[in-house]
Amino acid sequence: MITNGVKVDNIKVYNKDGGNKTGSKRDYIVLLDNLRSSYNVGNIIRVVEAFGFREICFTGITACPPHKKIMKTAMGAENHIEFRYFRESADGVMYYKKRAYPIISLERTNRSIKLMEFPFKSKGCIVLGNESLGINTRILDLSDAILEIPMYGFKNSINVSNAFSMLAYEIVRREKTDKRF
């Protein structure tokens, strides 16, 4: 077959689920600090599952499955990961801190470390904040590290689910290339 002048007979598109038969999980948790968009939540669920992270912790006003908008965006990924809910974000953070998970917040602050420079470990609790307000300052104070994705344009930040996708990829990329991970 020829498409736009390019022969594509030897290309096989993988469009079926179940590519990772082992179902192995990375010991990473994602804590959502009062996210307001159900579509962002659904996309984050899909990324968590795709990169093999262990669980998602919903806090405050963050919508949880089953929710129509979440399930539309997550496309079934919600059936393959664990969930936990806390009314207060700080309670969720303390739950994971007591279980020896380093708390790693993704936010641009005067204390932030660039994502590419952070020495990831074999486990962690990633905190993602509200689309307008960011991460609660109490949570930032409880964080072991605050990471930022450098911005090179006019805008201060990018969409929370897009930012998380970049962070998740960086963790997995490092795991595959860094022998100390």
mmCIF file of N, CA and C in Angstrom, residues 6-8 13 28 30 35 38 51 54 68 70 78 82 86 96 101 106 129 134 144 150-151 154 166:
data_model
loop_
_atom_site.group_PDB
_atom_site.id
_atom_site.type_symbol
_atom_site.label_atom_id
_atom_site.label_comp_id
_atom_site.label_asym_id
_atom_site.label_seq_id
_atom_site.Cartn_x
_atom_site.Cartn_y
_atom_site.Cartn_z
ATOM 1 N N VAL A 6 4.535 7.152 0.238
ATOM 2 C CA VAL A 6 5.404 6.353 1.093
ATOM 3 C C VAL A 6 4.844 4.943 1.186
ATOM 4 N N LYS A 7 5.698 3.960 0.927
ATOM 5 C CA LYS A 7 5.274 2.571 1.032
ATOM 6 C C LYS A 7 5.171 2.198 2.513
ATOM 7 N N VAL A 8 4.021 1.666 2.938
ATOM 8 C CA VAL A 8 3.804 1.367 4.348
ATOM 9 C C VAL A 8 3.418 -0.083 4.592
ATOM 10 N N VAL A 13 0.732 -1.322 13.094
ATOM 11 C CA VAL A 13 0.279 -0.424 14.149
ATOM 12 C C VAL A 13 -0.264 -1.267 15.291
ATOM 13 N N TYR A 28 5.466 3.885 42.500
ATOM 14 C CA TYR A 28 5.170 5.312 42.491
ATOM 15 C C TYR A 28 3.678 5.522 42.672
ATOM 16 N N VAL A 30 0.615 8.617 42.709
ATOM 17 C CA VAL A 30 0.313 9.969 42.246
ATOM 18 C C VAL A 30 -0.811 10.518 43.112
ATOM 19 N N LEU A 35 -7.657 18.647 42.134
ATOM 20 C CA LEU A 35 -7.820 18.930 40.711
ATOM 21 C C LEU A 35 -9.289 19.194 40.422
ATOM 22 N N SER A 38 -12.293 16.897 35.528
ATOM 23 C CA SER A 38 -12.450 15.440 35.451
ATOM 24 C C SER A 38 -11.705 14.873 34.253
ATOM 25 N N PHE A 51 2.281 3.835 32.342
ATOM 26 C CA PHE A 51 3.662 3.787 32.803
ATOM 27 C C PHE A 51 3.858 2.834 33.975
ATOM 28 N N ARG A 54 1.896 2.492 40.627
ATOM 29 C CA ARG A 54 1.133 1.660 41.556
ATOM 30 C C ARG A 54 -0.290 2.144 41.809
ATOM 31 N N LYS A 68 -18.454 9.883 34.841
ATOM 32 C CA LYS A 68 -18.616 9.799 33.385
ATOM 33 C C LYS A 68 -17.438 10.414 32.612
ATOM 34 N N ILE A 70 -14.375 11.169 33.688
ATOM 35 C CA ILE A 70 -13.122 10.458 33.974
ATOM 36 C C ILE A 70 -13.049 9.188 33.141
ATOM 37 N N GLU A 78 -8.783 2.869 34.416
ATOM 38 C CA GLU A 78 -9.172 2.909 35.834
ATOM 39 C C GLU A 78 -9.397 1.518 36.408
ATOM 40 N N GLU A 82 -4.851 0.939 41.430
ATOM 41 C CA GLU A 82 -5.462 1.076 42.751
ATOM 42 C C GLU A 82 -5.761 2.547 43.029
ATOM 43 N N PHE A 86 -8.524 10.783 50.273
ATOM 44 C CA PHE A 86 -8.445 11.525 51.529
ATOM 45 C C PHE A 86 -9.148 12.863 51.335
ATOM 46 N N TYR A 96 1.490 8.626 53.065
ATOM 47 C CA TYR A 96 2.610 8.087 52.279
ATOM 48 C C TYR A 96 3.958 8.384 52.929
ATOM 49 N N TYR A 101 7.598 6.950 51.627
ATOM 50 C CA TYR A 101 7.598 7.442 50.248
ATOM 51 C C TYR A 101 8.102 8.876 50.246
ATOM 52 N N LEU A 106 5.220 18.647 41.987
ATOM 53 C CA LEU A 106 5.521 19.246 40.683
ATOM 54 C C LEU A 106 4.915 20.651 40.666
ATOM 55 N N GLY A 129 -0.956 19.500 41.456
ATOM 56 C CA GLY A 129 -1.861 20.478 42.043
ATOM 57 C C GLY A 129 -2.984 20.945 41.152
ATOM 58 N N GLY A 134 -2.517 25.646 41.843
ATOM 59 C CA GLY A 134 -1.301 24.883 42.091
ATOM 60 C C GLY A 134 -1.436 24.000 43.320
ATOM 61 N N ASP A 144 9.478 16.540 50.157
ATOM 62 C CA ASP A 144 10.915 16.265 50.233
ATOM 63 C C ASP A 144 11.642 16.921 49.070
ATOM 64 N N PRO A 150 11.057 23.289 33.138
ATOM 65 C CA PRO A 150 11.399 24.627 32.653
ATOM 66 C C PRO A 150 10.459 25.060 31.522
ATOM 67 N N MET A 151 10.059 26.314 31.559
ATOM 68 C CA MET A 151 9.197 26.893 30.527
ATOM 69 C C MET A 151 10.040 27.839 29.678
ATOM 70 N N PHE A 154 6.064 32.216 26.860
ATOM 71 C CA PHE A 154 5.469 33.280 27.664
ATOM 72 C C PHE A 154 4.733 32.737 28.887
ATOM 73 N N MET A 166 5.113 14.137 31.119
ATOM 74 C CA MET A 166 6.551 14.372 30.974
ATOM 75 C C MET A 166 7.317 13.808 32.162
#
